[in-house]
PDB file of C-alpha atoms in Angstrom:
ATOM      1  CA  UNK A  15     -22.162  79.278 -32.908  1.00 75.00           C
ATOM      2  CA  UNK A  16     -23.628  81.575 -30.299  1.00 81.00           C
ATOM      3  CA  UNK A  17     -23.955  78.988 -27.698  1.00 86.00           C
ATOM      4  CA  UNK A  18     -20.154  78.048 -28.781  1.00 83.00           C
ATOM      5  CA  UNK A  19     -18.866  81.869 -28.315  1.00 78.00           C
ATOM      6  CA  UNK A  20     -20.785  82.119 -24.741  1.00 81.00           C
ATOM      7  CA  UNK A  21     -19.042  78.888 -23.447  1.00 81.00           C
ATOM      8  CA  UNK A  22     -15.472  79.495 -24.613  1.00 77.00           C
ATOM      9  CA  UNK A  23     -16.128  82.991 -23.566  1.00 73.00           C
ATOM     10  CA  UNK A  24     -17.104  81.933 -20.085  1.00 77.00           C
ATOM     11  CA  UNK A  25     -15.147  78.717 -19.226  1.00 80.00           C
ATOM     12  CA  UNK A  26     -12.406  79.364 -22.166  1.00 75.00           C
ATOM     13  CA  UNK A  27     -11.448  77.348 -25.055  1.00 75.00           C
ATOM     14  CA  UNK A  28      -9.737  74.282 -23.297  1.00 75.00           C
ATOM     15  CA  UNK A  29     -12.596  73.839 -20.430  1.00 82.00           C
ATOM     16  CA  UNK A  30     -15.426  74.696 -22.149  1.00 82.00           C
ATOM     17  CA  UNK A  31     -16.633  71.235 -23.733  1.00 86.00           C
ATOM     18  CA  UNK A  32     -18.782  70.522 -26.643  1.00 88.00           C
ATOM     19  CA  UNK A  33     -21.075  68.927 -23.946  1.00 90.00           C
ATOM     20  CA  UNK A  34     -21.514  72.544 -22.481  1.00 90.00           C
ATOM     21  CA  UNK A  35     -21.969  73.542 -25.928  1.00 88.00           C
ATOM     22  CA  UNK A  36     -24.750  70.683 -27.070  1.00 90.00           C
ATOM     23  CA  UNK A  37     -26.761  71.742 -23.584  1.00 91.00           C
ATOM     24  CA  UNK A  38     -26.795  75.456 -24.531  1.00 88.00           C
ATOM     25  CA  UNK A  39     -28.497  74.560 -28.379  1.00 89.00           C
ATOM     26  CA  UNK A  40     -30.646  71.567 -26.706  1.00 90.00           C
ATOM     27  CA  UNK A  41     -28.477  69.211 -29.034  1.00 91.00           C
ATOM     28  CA  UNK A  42     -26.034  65.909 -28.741  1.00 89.00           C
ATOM     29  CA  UNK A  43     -22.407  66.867 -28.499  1.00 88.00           C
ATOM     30  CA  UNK A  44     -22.889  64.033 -31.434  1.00 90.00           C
ATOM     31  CA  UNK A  45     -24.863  67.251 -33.057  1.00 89.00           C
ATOM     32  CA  UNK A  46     -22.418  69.384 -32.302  1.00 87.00           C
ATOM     33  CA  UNK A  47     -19.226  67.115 -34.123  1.00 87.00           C
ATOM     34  CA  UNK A  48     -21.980  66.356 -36.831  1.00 87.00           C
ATOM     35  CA  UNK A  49     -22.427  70.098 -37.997  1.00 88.00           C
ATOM     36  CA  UNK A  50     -18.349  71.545 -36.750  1.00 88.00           C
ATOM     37  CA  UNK A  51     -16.488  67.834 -37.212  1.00 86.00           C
ATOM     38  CA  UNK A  52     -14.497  68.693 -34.389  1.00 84.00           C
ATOM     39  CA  UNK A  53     -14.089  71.086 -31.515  1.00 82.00           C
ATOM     40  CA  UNK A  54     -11.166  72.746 -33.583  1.00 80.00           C
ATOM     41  CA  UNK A  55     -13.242  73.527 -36.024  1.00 81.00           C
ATOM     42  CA  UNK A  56     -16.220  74.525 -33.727  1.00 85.00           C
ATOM     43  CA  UNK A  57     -13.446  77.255 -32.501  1.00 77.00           C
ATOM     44  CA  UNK A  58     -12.184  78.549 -35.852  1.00 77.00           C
ATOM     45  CA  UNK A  59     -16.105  78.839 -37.196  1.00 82.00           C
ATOM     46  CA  UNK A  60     -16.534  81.089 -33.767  1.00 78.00           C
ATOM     47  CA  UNK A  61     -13.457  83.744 -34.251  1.00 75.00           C
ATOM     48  CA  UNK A  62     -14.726  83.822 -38.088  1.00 78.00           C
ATOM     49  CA  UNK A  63     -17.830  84.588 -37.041  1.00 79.00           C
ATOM     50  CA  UNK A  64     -15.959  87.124 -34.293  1.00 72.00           C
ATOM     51  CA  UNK A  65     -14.425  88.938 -37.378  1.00 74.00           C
ATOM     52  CA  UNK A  66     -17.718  89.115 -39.562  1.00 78.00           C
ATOM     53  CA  UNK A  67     -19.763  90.655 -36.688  1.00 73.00           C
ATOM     54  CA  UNK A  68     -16.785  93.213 -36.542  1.00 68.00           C
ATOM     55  CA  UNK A  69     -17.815  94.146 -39.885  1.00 67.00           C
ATOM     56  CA  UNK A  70     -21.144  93.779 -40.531  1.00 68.00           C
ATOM     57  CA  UNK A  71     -22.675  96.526 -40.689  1.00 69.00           C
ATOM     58  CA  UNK A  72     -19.404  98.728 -42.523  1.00 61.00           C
ATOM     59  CA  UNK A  73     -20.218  98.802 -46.664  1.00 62.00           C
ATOM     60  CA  UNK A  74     -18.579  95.756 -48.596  1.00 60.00           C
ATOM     61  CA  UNK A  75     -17.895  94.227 -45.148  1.00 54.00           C
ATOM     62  CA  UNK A  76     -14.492  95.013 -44.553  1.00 64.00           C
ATOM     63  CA  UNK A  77     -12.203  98.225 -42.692  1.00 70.00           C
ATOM     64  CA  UNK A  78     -12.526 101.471 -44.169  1.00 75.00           C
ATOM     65  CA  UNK A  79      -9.151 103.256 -44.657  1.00 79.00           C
ATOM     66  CA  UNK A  80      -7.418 106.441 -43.636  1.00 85.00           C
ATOM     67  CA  UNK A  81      -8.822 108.156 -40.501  1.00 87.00           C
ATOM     68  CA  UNK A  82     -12.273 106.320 -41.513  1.00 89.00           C
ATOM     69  CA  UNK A  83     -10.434 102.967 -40.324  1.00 91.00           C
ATOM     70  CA  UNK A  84      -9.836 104.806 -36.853  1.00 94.00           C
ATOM     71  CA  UNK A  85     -13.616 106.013 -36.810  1.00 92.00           C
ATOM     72  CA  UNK A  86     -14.794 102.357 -36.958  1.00 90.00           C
ATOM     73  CA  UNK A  87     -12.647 101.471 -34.714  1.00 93.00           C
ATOM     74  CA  UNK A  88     -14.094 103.845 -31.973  1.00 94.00           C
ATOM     75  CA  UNK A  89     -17.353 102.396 -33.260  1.00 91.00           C
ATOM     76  CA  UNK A  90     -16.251  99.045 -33.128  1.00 90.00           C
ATOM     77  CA  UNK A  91     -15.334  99.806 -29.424  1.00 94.00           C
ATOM     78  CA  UNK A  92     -18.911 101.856 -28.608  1.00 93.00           C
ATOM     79  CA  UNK A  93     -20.183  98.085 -30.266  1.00 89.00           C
ATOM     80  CA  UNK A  94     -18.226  96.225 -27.997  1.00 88.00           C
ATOM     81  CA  UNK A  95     -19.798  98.016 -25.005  1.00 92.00           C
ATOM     82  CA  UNK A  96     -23.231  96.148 -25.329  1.00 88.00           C
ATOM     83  CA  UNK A  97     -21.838  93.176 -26.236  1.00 84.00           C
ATOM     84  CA  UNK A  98     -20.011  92.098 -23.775  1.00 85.00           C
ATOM     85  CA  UNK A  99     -19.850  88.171 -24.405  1.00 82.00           C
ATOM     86  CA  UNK A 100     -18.503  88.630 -27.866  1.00 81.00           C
ATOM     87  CA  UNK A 101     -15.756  90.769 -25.873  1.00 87.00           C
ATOM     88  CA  UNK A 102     -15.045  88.112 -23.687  1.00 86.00           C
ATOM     89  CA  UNK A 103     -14.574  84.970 -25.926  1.00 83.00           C
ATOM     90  CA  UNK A 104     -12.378  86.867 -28.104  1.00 85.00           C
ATOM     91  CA  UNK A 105     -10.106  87.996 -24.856  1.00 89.00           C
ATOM     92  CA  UNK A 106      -9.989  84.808 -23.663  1.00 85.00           C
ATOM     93  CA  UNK A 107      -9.670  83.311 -27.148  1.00 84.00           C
ATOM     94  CA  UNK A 108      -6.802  85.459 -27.539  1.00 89.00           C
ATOM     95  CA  UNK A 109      -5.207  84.878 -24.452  1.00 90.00           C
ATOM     96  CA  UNK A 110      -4.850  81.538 -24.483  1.00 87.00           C
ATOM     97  CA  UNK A 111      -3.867  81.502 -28.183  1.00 89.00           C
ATOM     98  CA  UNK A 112      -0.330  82.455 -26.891  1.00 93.00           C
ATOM     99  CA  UNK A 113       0.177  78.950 -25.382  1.00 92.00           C
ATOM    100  CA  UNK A 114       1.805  76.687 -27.379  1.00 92.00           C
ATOM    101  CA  UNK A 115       0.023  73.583 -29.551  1.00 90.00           C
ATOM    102  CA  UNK A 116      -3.418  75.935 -29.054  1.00 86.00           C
ATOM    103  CA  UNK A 117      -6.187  75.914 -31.268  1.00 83.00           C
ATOM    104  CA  UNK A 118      -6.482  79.693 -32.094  1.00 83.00           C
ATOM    105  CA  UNK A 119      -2.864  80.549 -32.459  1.00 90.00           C
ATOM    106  CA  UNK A 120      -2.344  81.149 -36.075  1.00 90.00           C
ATOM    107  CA  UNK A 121      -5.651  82.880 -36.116  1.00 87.00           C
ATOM    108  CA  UNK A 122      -4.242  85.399 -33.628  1.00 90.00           C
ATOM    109  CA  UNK A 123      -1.062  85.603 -35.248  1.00 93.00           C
ATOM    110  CA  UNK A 124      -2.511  86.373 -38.965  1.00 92.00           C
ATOM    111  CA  UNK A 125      -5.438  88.071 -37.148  1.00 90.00           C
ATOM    112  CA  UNK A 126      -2.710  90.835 -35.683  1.00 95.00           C
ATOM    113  CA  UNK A 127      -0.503  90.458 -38.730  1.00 96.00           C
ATOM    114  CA  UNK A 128      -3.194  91.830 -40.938  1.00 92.00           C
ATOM    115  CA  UNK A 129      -4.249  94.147 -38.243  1.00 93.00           C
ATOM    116  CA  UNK A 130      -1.069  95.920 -37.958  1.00 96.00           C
ATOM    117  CA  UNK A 131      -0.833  96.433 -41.958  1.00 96.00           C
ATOM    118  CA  UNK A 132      -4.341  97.343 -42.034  1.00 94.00           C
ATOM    119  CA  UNK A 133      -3.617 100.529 -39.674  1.00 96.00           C
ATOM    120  CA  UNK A 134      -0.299 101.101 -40.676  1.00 96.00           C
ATOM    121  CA  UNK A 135      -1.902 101.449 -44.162  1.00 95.00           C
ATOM    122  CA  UNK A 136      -4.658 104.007 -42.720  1.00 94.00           C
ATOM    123  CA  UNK A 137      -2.302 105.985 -40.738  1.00 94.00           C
ATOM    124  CA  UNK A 138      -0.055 106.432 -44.018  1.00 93.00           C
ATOM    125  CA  UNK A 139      -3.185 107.584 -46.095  1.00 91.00           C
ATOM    126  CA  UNK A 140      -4.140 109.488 -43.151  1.00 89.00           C
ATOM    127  CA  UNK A 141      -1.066 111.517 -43.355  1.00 88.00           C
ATOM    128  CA  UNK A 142      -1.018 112.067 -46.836  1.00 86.00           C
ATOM    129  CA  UNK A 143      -4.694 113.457 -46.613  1.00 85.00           C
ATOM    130  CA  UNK A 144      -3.621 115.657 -44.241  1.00 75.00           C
ATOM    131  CA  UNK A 145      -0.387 116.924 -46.396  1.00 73.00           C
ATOM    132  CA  UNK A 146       1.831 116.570 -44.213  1.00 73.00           C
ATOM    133  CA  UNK A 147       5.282 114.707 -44.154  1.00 79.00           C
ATOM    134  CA  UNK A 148       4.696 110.551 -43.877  1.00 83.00           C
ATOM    135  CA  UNK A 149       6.005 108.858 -40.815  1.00 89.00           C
ATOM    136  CA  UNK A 150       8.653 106.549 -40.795  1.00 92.00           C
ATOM    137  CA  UNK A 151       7.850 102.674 -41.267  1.00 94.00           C
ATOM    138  CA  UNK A 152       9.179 102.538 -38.100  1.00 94.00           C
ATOM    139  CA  UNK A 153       6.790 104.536 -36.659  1.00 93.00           C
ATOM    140  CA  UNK A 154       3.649 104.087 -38.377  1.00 95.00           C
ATOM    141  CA  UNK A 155       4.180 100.123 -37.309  1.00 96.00           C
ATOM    142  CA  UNK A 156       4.597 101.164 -33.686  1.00 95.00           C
ATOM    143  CA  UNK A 157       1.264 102.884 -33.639  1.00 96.00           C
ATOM    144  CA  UNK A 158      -0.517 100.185 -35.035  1.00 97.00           C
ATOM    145  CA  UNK A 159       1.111  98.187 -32.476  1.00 97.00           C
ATOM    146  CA  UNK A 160       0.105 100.170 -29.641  1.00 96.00           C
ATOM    147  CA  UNK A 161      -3.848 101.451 -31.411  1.00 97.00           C
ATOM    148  CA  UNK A 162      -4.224  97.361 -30.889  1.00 97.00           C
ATOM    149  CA  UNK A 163      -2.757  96.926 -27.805  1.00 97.00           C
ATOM    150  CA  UNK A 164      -4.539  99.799 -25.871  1.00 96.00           C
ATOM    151  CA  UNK A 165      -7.830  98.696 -27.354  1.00 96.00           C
ATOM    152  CA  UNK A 166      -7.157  94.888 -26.175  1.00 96.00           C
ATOM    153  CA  UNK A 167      -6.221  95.882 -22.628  1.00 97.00           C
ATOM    154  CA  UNK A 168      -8.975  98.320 -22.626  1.00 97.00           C
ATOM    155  CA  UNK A 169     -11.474  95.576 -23.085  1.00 96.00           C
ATOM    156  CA  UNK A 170      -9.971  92.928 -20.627  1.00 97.00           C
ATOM    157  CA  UNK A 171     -10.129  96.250 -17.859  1.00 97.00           C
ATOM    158  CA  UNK A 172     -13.555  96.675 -18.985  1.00 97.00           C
ATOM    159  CA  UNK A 173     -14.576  93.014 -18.966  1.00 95.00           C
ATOM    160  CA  UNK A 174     -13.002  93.135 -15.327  1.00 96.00           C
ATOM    161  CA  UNK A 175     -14.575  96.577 -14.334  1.00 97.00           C
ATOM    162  CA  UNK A 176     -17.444  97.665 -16.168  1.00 96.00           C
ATOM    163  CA  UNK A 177     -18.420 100.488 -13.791  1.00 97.00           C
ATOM    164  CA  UNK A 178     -14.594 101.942 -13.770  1.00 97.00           C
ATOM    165  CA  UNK A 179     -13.808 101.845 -17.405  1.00 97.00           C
ATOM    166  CA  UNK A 180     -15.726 103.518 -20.038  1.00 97.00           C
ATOM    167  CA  UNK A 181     -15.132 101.284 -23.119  1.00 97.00           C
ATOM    168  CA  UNK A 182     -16.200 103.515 -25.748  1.00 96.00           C
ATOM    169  CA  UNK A 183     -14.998 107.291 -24.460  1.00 96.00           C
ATOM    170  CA  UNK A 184     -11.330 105.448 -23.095  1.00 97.00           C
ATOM    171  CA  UNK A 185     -10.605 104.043 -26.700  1.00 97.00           C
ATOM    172  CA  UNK A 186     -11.664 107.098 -28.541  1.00 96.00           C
ATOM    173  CA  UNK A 187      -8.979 108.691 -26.420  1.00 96.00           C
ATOM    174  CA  UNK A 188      -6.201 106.608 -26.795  1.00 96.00           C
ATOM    175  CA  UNK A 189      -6.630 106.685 -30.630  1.00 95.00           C
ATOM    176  CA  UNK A 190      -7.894 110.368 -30.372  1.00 94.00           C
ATOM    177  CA  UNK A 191      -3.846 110.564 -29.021  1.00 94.00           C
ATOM    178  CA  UNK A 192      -1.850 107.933 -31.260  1.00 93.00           C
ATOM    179  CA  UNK A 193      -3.283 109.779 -34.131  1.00 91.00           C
ATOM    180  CA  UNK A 194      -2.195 113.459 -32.412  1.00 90.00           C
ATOM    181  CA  UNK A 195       1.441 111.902 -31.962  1.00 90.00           C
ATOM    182  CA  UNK A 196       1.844 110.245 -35.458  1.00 89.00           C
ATOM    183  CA  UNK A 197      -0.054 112.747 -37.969  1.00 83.00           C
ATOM    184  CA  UNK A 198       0.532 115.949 -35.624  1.00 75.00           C
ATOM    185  CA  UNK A 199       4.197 115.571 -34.557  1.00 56.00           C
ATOM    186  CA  UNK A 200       5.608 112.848 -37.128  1.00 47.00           C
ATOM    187  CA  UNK A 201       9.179 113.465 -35.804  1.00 48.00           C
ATOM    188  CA  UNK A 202      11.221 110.281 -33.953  1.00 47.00           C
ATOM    189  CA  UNK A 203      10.415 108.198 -31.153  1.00 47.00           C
ATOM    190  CA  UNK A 204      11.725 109.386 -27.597  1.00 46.00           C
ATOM    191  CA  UNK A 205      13.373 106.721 -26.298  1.00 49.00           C
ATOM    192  CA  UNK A 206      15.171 106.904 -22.604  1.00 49.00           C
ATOM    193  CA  UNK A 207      17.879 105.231 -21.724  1.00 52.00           C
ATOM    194  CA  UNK A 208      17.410 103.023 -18.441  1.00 53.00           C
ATOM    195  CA  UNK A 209      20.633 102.047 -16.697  1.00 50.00           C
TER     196      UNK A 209
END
């Protein structure tokens, strides 16, 4: 599944073949369908294996919650900095889940979907902990939305400019700062009005 990750990290989901795949494990691509079936299969076995090695190493293998969710994130991110081929066949898994008929779409979609409850969750607790007044819904969902969003983007800058992005220290503070503006300053979102 290694060799899998490297070559749809590398060439991408939809020009990386099994043939590239077989060459990397010094198998048949008849191998390859004999142990995945197919090359959808191949993919889904890869982003499951994406989400375990997210997780491997936290107790009973899943996201802690309140501001512990936020440290393994950071950690996740620090991870992510050495590893940089796991990075890049999820980014480009990701990517090109957005196009339609592909492969990895409802992955992504439930993938985020359970994402954005999973932090909205830990921000809640987070701000409960902390005694203060709970954010809106509203809100908390907004933060979740952008806590993923910055980390993504983070990653494909990274991936693009290793020497001009620090992966680790840039993530830590833009969640260092989502947290500051939802659990510090829980009042409503600014929003500007552009004619």
């Amino acid at each position: 599944m290694q060799a899998a990750m490297q070559v749809f990290g590398s060439k991408g989901y939809h020009a990386g073949s099994l043939a590239d795949v077989a060459e990397q494990v010094g198998i048949t691509q008849a191998g390859v369908l004999h142990h995945f079936g197919s090359k959808d299969l191949l993919l889904q076995e890869v982003l499951r294996l994406r989400d375990r090695i997210d997780v491997a190493d936290v107790e009973g293998h899943h996201m802690p919650g309140g501001r512990g969710m936020f440290s393994h994130l950071e950690r996740t991110a620090e991870k992510n900095a050495r590893r940089r081929g796991v990075v890049q066949a999820y980014t480009v898994l990701t990517a090109e889940a957005v196009t339609d008929g592909h492969s990895a779409s409802d992955w992504a979609r439930e993938r985020f979907a359970v994402l954005r409850a999973e932090i909205v969750t830990a921000l809640r607790d987070a701000a409960a902990d902390g005694g203060g007044p709970t954010p809106s819904e509203e809100r908390l969902s907004h933060a979740a939305s952008s806590v993923i969003g910055v980390m993504d983007g983070l990653q494909i800058q990274w991936l693009l400019d290793p020497d001009a992005v620090d992966l680790s220290a840039a993530t830590a503070f833009a969640i260092d700062a989502v947290l500051a503006t939802v659990l510090d300053r829980p009042g409503p979102t600014v929003r500007l009005d552009v004619d």
